[in-house]
């Protein structure tokens, strides 16, 4: 009977699929996903998921058939390749050919072939990687088998149900529908996406299934509406529509991203939303960035000048040939070959043909191998930069990374550096230092002494640390890239096995490395006075509870102290891990309740019968019944009915608070529910959160566990309290605050705890009434707190304000209704949620504030001082408070105590305009009198970089500028930006405070475009990505905030101090080497070509060449290429020690001293002079002799090669055995080719007949005399 029923269901499902008709719908901003099981019997076109990409990835560019045409098409995007192919094809035209056509094709075919082979190898590696990834297996539900079967990743489709097990890699972007965790949670590790090692918590979609019941994919008939595929890893919007018409919002917490690894959960089940190239990880995989360096742009201009010179030489030869033919038109010279009908070409047509012939003969003037040589040199430069041990950080086990291979020389020309502060100049290791609670400041002097001692003892502890610790750290870093390792080392079968010993060991090693948990951050010494108050508060509450006294009799000051630490413990997203089972969350649940997700849920949660059942006895019994009472979610209506609101009003009016309505447990009563002995581990998403939780823990206010619906906190004398978590309003850069709404277990009140920036929280406080005693007290407390905040900022501490708000149930219910509507909206969801949060986060009660220290990285002051000496202007762009940023700026020597600091703070655009003009006049009158024009006004030139405008006299005070975010926003306006830039050009340093990510990028773009300078931006977080991408050179730091900055950067360094050697040493070397190599290329080619041009004056401008065509074709390609490559890779004008000791040498690159426009023309003149010497000395030596043309031309070739190599030797600053070997190899290669060619192939390419030419020359003493005299005369000016 059951089988008949199942068959009937199958028939109905199949008929449902057949009834679905294909509709032509317009493309919308959303995608609709159905279960594929509902359409298993339908035809392909009837499945609504058919339009979506499958999970097969293909990162290769070519196929077997498309490789040749597509690769050639890509190579012909480089105009130089098009030019040389055109010249080679032109040589096939009989009327204008100069060489054997096949031989003329050799260089360009060689260059194209080398590039094609390189591209083919890279594409083959991508193909192998794609194949391995596509053949990983996973468990996909099969309708026919009614169980999960193994399928390859490439066979997964949108709408499939996938089961994942612990430590498996997620094959696609999957919506989480079921978890083996009783709380409907799972944890993922996103190190493969953003480099962050701390675990991220993900939650099952609301109202899907009971936690203990097996999830049945066949019963899933909901419809999912989500946004179109995009590359935003931190956002996912959508909603799910259930069969009953209810819908629930979907968030990033419900989405498992492809490439992440499942941790701490036995198994999860989800439905595929995005697959293959539509997943967020693939959309973020853009490969290495391409930028054109400043040197390359200048080189392209000079290539254009080479084309002009080439055309001029061809034009001169064509005119000369036309005149020659016209002069001998009636005499029919012997070299004139008539046409088949006996006629001859007209002088004009002969000149045209000769013009094209000369283009073929002189083609070498355009360096065909220059671009390839530059790529080879840059790759070698990057290799040697990677091998520099000084750019390796042992603590993080990370090296410098080069993500853009084509701008290495730009590192030697940087003029402006724009730096983030937190995590870039500082460690981003937040250490709790001080706090103020209820208007009373607690200085934590003992903790300050501990921190002072810690820095001195740190190095000794590292020396005493066993080697295993280093191994652990390296293993943990290696496991960040576990996806890549598994791709290359594991078979597809072993990938899915979760019992692998190697995988378990890797997970164990990784678990021991917890972010933001160093002893300096964790071991906080409490302030004795504040500790006494905490203990007094908790002991009195415990006594009042036992004696039945009303809790409201506790003094407001003590309540503020307790709420302050509760806020530190509860208002965060920290995941608690067990010490004996690392990275496995602690699940101590005493009363299981789901978060509030609907009006009905809220009414049911706060009914009197529910509220009076929360006694200690019921709580203790709830642990045994936890599994039967838990539900992952409740129904969510987009528009709750009016009856619900009416019922809520009746409930709140009749509600009576009971003294046993809280959930209180003493530690002794629940010994069986305590976690294992040992300290807890906290997995925080930011160092600020970890610092505050560890600070609360120091006062015995311990975060014990965090679940989706409750947070368990252990307090002294009170034991464990379960705070029911109703809502979390996460932190964002716009609101600059975070809030949690909880049901307080002691008072049964709905309380919102908020923490955030002081500039925001203080504006949201409830107004204080002057005629009320409590209002006066609040006003006084706020005033004191503000003073303490200013003091913290002066001390360089990061400040946060802590506040709370007791919510009326009726008001909360109304807010909840509006907030749920906002959560399920696809259009403008962010704006609606922002407005909803703003409505709730108002009229706050201030509890206190904290001061957290972010210590400077090692070597930052010295690095900034060295870069300043190198002529680099340094700007710091930070979102920190102005006082904090200024203090850090003094600490890192960005600001000096002997300089005058101009502070710009303006509220309005008019005020900013007036302030900028007034400040500029002040600077003009005091500092810039020697730099003013005749009209007495400051002259500001927006052009190439030049030194600051103020006089360098040491008697004059130096200037620096500090500007806040509001003023900066006005200063970046089109009408004020010129005045702002004029003022900044007078300053040694600029410090921008309270700046947003958008402002950072706008500042970099303004300076780059207006001042025409080379800019570098460096940062470590996602908020720095925009300015990193805008700058000429972007540098990311692989720090505490993940890898977003690194992924967007051109170079990645472990520490800010590594920037010094990267720029001053490697940047200087790369620029100097490439600049000299490019100029040498132009010189070498011009000299060789000029020999052919001079010969035209002696051969009737006929386009003939006295050099054998083999030498013409292979001179630049083989004979003279290796030495210049070695010089471009290894030459060092100055040692690394000297460059670091004398940073002023870096200014050569900033001013482009190695490659100025006039240097190109000087090299051209030098090339023409040397070509004259190499041409005419052998000419006069063999004048009036009986030697043939090639017996004269071969010595010219040899002397030219020798002169060119000696010229390179003069230009080379550092000689190694590589240099000597390359020069000797080039000479021997020329002699070997010449001897072999002259002896074995005398008539291979008629009319050439070079038989035994080189052999005779080597026996002629005159040849050796020429080899001494000619290079000496040619190089005499040098």
Short mmCIF file of C-alpha atoms in Angstrom, two decimals, residues 1012-1276:
data_model
loop_
_atom_site.label_atom_id
_atom_site.label_comp_id
_atom_site.label_asym_id
_atom_site.label_seq_id
_atom_site.Cartn_x
_atom_site.Cartn_y
_atom_site.Cartn_z
CA UNK A 1012 50.95 63.43 -11.90
CA UNK A 1013 52.95 61.46 -9.35
CA UNK A 1014 53.61 57.77 -8.74
CA UNK A 1015 51.47 56.57 -5.84
CA UNK A 1016 51.56 53.51 -3.61
CA UNK A 1017 48.74 52.48 -1.29
CA UNK A 1018 49.24 49.94 1.48
CA UNK A 1019 46.64 48.36 3.75
CA UNK A 1020 45.59 45.13 5.37
CA UNK A 1021 41.79 45.05 5.41
CA UNK A 1022 38.76 44.99 3.18
CA UNK A 1023 38.26 48.71 3.79
CA UNK A 1024 41.61 49.38 2.08
CA UNK A 1025 40.83 47.51 -1.13
CA UNK A 1026 39.48 50.53 -2.99
CA UNK A 1027 42.55 52.70 -2.47
CA UNK A 1028 44.88 49.76 -3.19
CA UNK A 1029 43.24 49.29 -6.56
CA UNK A 1030 43.31 52.99 -7.43
CA UNK A 1031 47.01 53.53 -6.69
CA UNK A 1032 49.75 52.95 -9.27
CA UNK A 1033 51.15 50.25 -6.98
CA UNK A 1034 48.93 48.48 -4.47
CA UNK A 1035 50.49 46.66 -1.53
CA UNK A 1036 48.55 44.38 0.78
CA UNK A 1037 49.58 43.16 4.20
CA UNK A 1038 48.60 39.61 5.09
CA UNK A 1039 47.62 40.51 8.62
CA UNK A 1040 44.89 39.86 11.17
CA UNK A 1041 42.01 41.00 8.96
CA UNK A 1042 42.22 38.30 6.31
CA UNK A 1043 43.41 38.37 2.71
CA UNK A 1044 41.04 40.79 1.02
CA UNK A 1045 43.74 43.46 0.71
CA UNK A 1046 46.27 40.91 -0.53
CA UNK A 1047 43.86 39.58 -3.14
CA UNK A 1048 43.38 43.09 -4.53
CA UNK A 1049 47.04 44.09 -4.41
CA UNK A 1050 49.99 44.05 -6.79
CA UNK A 1051 52.45 43.09 -4.06
CA UNK A 1052 51.89 41.59 -0.62
CA UNK A 1053 54.30 41.99 2.29
CA UNK A 1054 54.13 40.41 5.75
CA UNK A 1055 55.03 43.64 7.59
CA UNK A 1056 55.10 47.37 6.94
CA UNK A 1057 58.84 47.47 7.66
CA UNK A 1058 59.46 45.27 4.61
CA UNK A 1059 58.35 48.19 2.48
CA UNK A 1060 61.70 49.85 3.13
CA UNK A 1061 63.82 47.20 1.41
CA UNK A 1062 61.19 46.49 -1.22
CA UNK A 1063 61.29 50.11 -2.42
CA UNK A 1064 64.74 51.40 -1.55
CA UNK A 1065 66.65 48.30 -2.65
CA UNK A 1066 64.64 46.11 -5.00
CA UNK A 1067 62.68 49.02 -6.43
CA UNK A 1068 65.90 50.93 -7.13
CA UNK A 1069 67.53 47.89 -8.72
CA UNK A 1070 64.54 46.95 -10.87
CA UNK A 1071 64.09 50.45 -12.21
CA UNK A 1072 67.79 51.01 -12.87
CA UNK A 1073 68.24 47.65 -14.60
CA UNK A 1074 65.20 47.95 -16.85
CA UNK A 1075 65.83 51.58 -17.72
CA UNK A 1076 69.39 50.86 -18.78
CA UNK A 1077 68.37 47.70 -20.62
CA UNK A 1078 65.71 49.53 -22.66
CA UNK A 1079 68.10 52.32 -23.60
CA UNK A 1080 70.76 49.76 -24.50
CA UNK A 1081 68.26 47.97 -26.76
CA UNK A 1082 67.52 51.17 -28.65
CA UNK A 1083 71.24 51.97 -28.93
CA UNK A 1084 72.20 48.48 -30.13
CA UNK A 1085 69.51 48.24 -32.78
CA UNK A 1086 70.07 51.77 -34.03
CA UNK A 1087 73.81 51.20 -34.37
CA UNK A 1088 73.36 47.99 -36.34
CA UNK A 1089 70.74 49.51 -38.64
CA UNK A 1090 72.80 52.63 -39.27
CA UNK A 1091 75.53 50.45 -40.84
CA UNK A 1092 73.08 49.44 -43.56
CA UNK A 1093 71.96 53.03 -44.02
CA UNK A 1094 75.52 54.32 -44.57
CA UNK A 1095 76.07 51.61 -47.16
CA UNK A 1096 73.18 52.94 -49.26
CA UNK A 1097 75.29 55.96 -50.19
CA UNK A 1098 77.75 53.58 -51.84
CA UNK A 1099 75.37 51.25 -53.66
CA UNK A 1100 73.11 53.67 -55.50
CA UNK A 1101 70.46 53.49 -52.76
CA UNK A 1102 69.53 50.09 -54.12
CA UNK A 1103 68.57 48.52 -50.78
CA UNK A 1104 71.53 46.15 -50.89
CA UNK A 1105 73.38 45.07 -47.74
CA UNK A 1106 77.03 44.29 -47.25
CA UNK A 1107 76.13 42.07 -44.30
CA UNK A 1108 75.09 38.52 -44.89
CA UNK A 1109 71.38 38.01 -44.36
CA UNK A 1110 72.06 35.34 -41.71
CA UNK A 1111 73.88 37.91 -39.62
CA UNK A 1112 71.13 40.45 -40.22
CA UNK A 1113 68.42 38.09 -39.03
CA UNK A 1114 70.19 36.52 -36.05
CA UNK A 1115 72.35 39.39 -34.80
CA UNK A 1116 69.79 40.68 -32.28
CA UNK A 1117 68.03 37.36 -31.75
CA UNK A 1118 71.05 35.22 -30.85
CA UNK A 1119 74.45 36.90 -30.93
CA UNK A 1120 73.82 39.91 -28.71
CA UNK A 1121 70.77 38.97 -26.62
CA UNK A 1122 72.14 37.00 -23.66
CA UNK A 1123 74.57 39.56 -22.13
CA UNK A 1124 71.93 42.28 -21.94
CA UNK A 1125 69.49 39.85 -20.27
CA UNK A 1126 72.10 38.95 -17.65
CA UNK A 1127 72.79 42.65 -17.03
CA UNK A 1128 69.06 43.36 -16.77
CA UNK A 1129 68.66 40.68 -14.11
CA UNK A 1130 71.87 40.86 -12.05
CA UNK A 1131 73.44 44.30 -12.47
CA UNK A 1132 73.73 46.29 -9.24
CA UNK A 1133 74.80 49.89 -9.39
CA UNK A 1134 74.82 50.21 -5.60
CA UNK A 1135 74.83 47.51 -2.93
CA UNK A 1136 71.81 46.85 -0.73
CA UNK A 1137 73.67 48.02 2.36
CA UNK A 1138 74.50 51.36 0.75
CA UNK A 1139 70.96 51.90 -0.50
CA UNK A 1140 69.57 51.31 2.99
CA UNK A 1141 72.20 53.49 4.61
CA UNK A 1142 71.68 56.32 2.08
CA UNK A 1143 67.94 56.49 1.29
CA UNK A 1144 68.56 59.70 -0.64
CA UNK A 1145 69.78 57.57 -3.56
CA UNK A 1146 66.16 56.55 -4.14
CA UNK A 1147 65.41 60.01 -5.57
CA UNK A 1148 67.13 58.97 -8.82
CA UNK A 1149 64.15 56.80 -9.61
CA UNK A 1150 61.60 59.38 -8.52
CA UNK A 1151 63.12 61.90 -10.91
CA UNK A 1152 63.59 59.28 -13.66
CA UNK A 1153 67.28 60.06 -13.73
CA UNK A 1154 68.08 56.74 -15.40
CA UNK A 1155 65.64 57.19 -18.28
CA UNK A 1156 64.85 60.73 -19.33
CA UNK A 1157 63.59 61.63 -22.81
CA UNK A 1158 66.87 63.27 -23.80
CA UNK A 1159 68.73 60.04 -22.97
CA UNK A 1160 67.01 58.31 -25.85
CA UNK A 1161 68.36 60.89 -28.28
CA UNK A 1162 71.81 60.78 -26.70
CA UNK A 1163 71.85 57.05 -27.23
CA UNK A 1164 70.72 57.52 -30.83
CA UNK A 1165 73.58 59.97 -31.45
CA UNK A 1166 76.02 57.61 -29.76
CA UNK A 1167 74.73 54.76 -31.92
CA UNK A 1168 75.15 56.73 -35.15
CA UNK A 1169 78.67 57.82 -34.16
CA UNK A 1170 79.75 54.28 -33.34
CA UNK A 1171 78.17 52.97 -36.54
CA UNK A 1172 80.18 55.50 -38.55
CA UNK A 1173 83.37 54.32 -36.89
CA UNK A 1174 82.54 50.62 -37.35
CA UNK A 1175 81.61 51.28 -40.99
CA UNK A 1176 84.36 53.57 -42.23
CA UNK A 1177 87.44 52.18 -40.47
CA UNK A 1178 87.03 48.77 -42.17
CA UNK A 1179 85.96 50.59 -45.33
CA UNK A 1180 89.21 52.55 -45.54
CA UNK A 1181 91.21 49.52 -44.39
CA UNK A 1182 89.97 47.46 -47.34
CA UNK A 1183 89.70 50.43 -49.73
CA UNK A 1184 91.05 49.79 -53.23
CA UNK A 1185 91.61 46.09 -52.48
CA UNK A 1186 90.27 43.04 -54.25
CA UNK A 1187 88.16 41.69 -51.35
CA UNK A 1188 84.54 40.91 -52.10
CA UNK A 1189 81.62 42.57 -50.41
CA UNK A 1190 81.14 39.85 -47.76
CA UNK A 1191 84.84 39.72 -46.93
CA UNK A 1192 84.42 43.38 -46.02
CA UNK A 1193 80.94 43.01 -44.48
CA UNK A 1194 81.81 40.12 -42.15
CA UNK A 1195 84.53 42.15 -40.32
CA UNK A 1196 82.01 44.98 -39.99
CA UNK A 1197 79.60 42.53 -38.32
CA UNK A 1198 82.29 41.17 -36.01
CA UNK A 1199 83.54 44.65 -35.04
CA UNK A 1200 80.00 45.82 -34.40
CA UNK A 1201 79.32 42.86 -32.10
CA UNK A 1202 82.58 43.44 -30.25
CA UNK A 1203 81.87 47.16 -29.86
CA UNK A 1204 78.36 46.52 -28.61
CA UNK A 1205 79.57 44.01 -26.02
CA UNK A 1206 82.32 46.35 -24.84
CA UNK A 1207 79.80 49.18 -24.63
CA UNK A 1208 77.64 46.94 -22.40
CA UNK A 1209 80.70 46.17 -20.31
CA UNK A 1210 81.27 49.88 -19.71
CA UNK A 1211 77.62 50.30 -18.68
CA UNK A 1212 77.71 47.29 -16.34
CA UNK A 1213 78.30 48.30 -12.72
CA UNK A 1214 78.78 44.88 -11.13
CA UNK A 1215 80.58 42.03 -12.82
CA UNK A 1216 79.88 38.42 -11.93
CA UNK A 1217 80.89 35.19 -13.56
CA UNK A 1218 77.46 35.21 -15.23
CA UNK A 1219 78.38 38.44 -17.02
CA UNK A 1220 81.75 37.09 -18.17
CA UNK A 1221 80.21 33.82 -19.29
CA UNK A 1222 77.46 35.53 -21.30
CA UNK A 1223 79.92 37.78 -23.15
CA UNK A 1224 82.27 34.92 -23.95
CA UNK A 1225 79.33 32.75 -25.01
CA UNK A 1226 78.08 35.43 -27.42
CA UNK A 1227 81.48 35.80 -29.10
CA UNK A 1228 81.99 32.05 -29.37
CA UNK A 1229 78.47 31.58 -30.70
CA UNK A 1230 79.08 34.15 -33.45
CA UNK A 1231 82.37 32.54 -34.43
CA UNK A 1232 80.85 29.05 -34.38
CA UNK A 1233 77.89 30.03 -36.54
CA UNK A 1234 80.11 32.01 -38.93
CA UNK A 1235 82.65 29.23 -39.34
CA UNK A 1236 80.01 26.58 -39.78
CA UNK A 1237 77.90 28.64 -42.14
CA UNK A 1238 80.84 29.82 -44.25
CA UNK A 1239 82.30 26.35 -44.51
CA UNK A 1240 79.23 24.22 -45.11
CA UNK A 1241 76.61 26.35 -46.81
CA UNK A 1242 78.24 28.53 -49.48
CA UNK A 1243 75.27 28.59 -51.86
CA UNK A 1244 72.32 28.07 -49.53
CA UNK A 1245 70.93 31.55 -50.08
CA UNK A 1246 72.10 32.90 -53.46
CA UNK A 1247 73.38 35.33 -54.56
CA UNK A 1248 75.29 35.24 -51.27
CA UNK A 1249 78.51 33.23 -51.45
CA UNK A 1250 80.29 33.53 -48.09
CA UNK A 1251 82.48 30.48 -48.65
CA UNK A 1252 85.48 30.37 -46.27
CA UNK A 1253 85.16 34.09 -45.48
CA UNK A 1254 85.55 33.84 -41.70
CA UNK A 1255 88.30 31.25 -42.04
CA UNK A 1256 90.35 33.65 -44.16
CA UNK A 1257 89.71 36.57 -41.83
CA UNK A 1258 90.94 34.64 -38.78
CA UNK A 1259 94.25 34.14 -40.60
CA UNK A 1260 94.58 37.82 -41.53
CA UNK A 1261 96.54 40.03 -39.04
CA UNK A 1262 94.74 43.09 -40.36
CA UNK A 1263 91.48 41.72 -38.98
CA UNK A 1264 92.93 41.50 -35.48
CA UNK A 1265 94.29 45.03 -35.76
CA UNK A 1266 90.82 46.25 -36.72
CA UNK A 1267 89.38 44.44 -33.67
CA UNK A 1268 91.63 46.56 -31.46
CA UNK A 1269 91.44 49.96 -33.16
CA UNK A 1270 87.76 50.11 -34.14
CA UNK A 1271 86.13 49.47 -30.71
CA UNK A 1272 88.66 51.77 -29.05
CA UNK A 1273 87.80 54.66 -31.37
CA UNK A 1274 84.10 53.95 -31.23
CA UNK A 1275 84.04 53.94 -27.43
CA UNK A 1276 86.49 56.82 -27.03
#
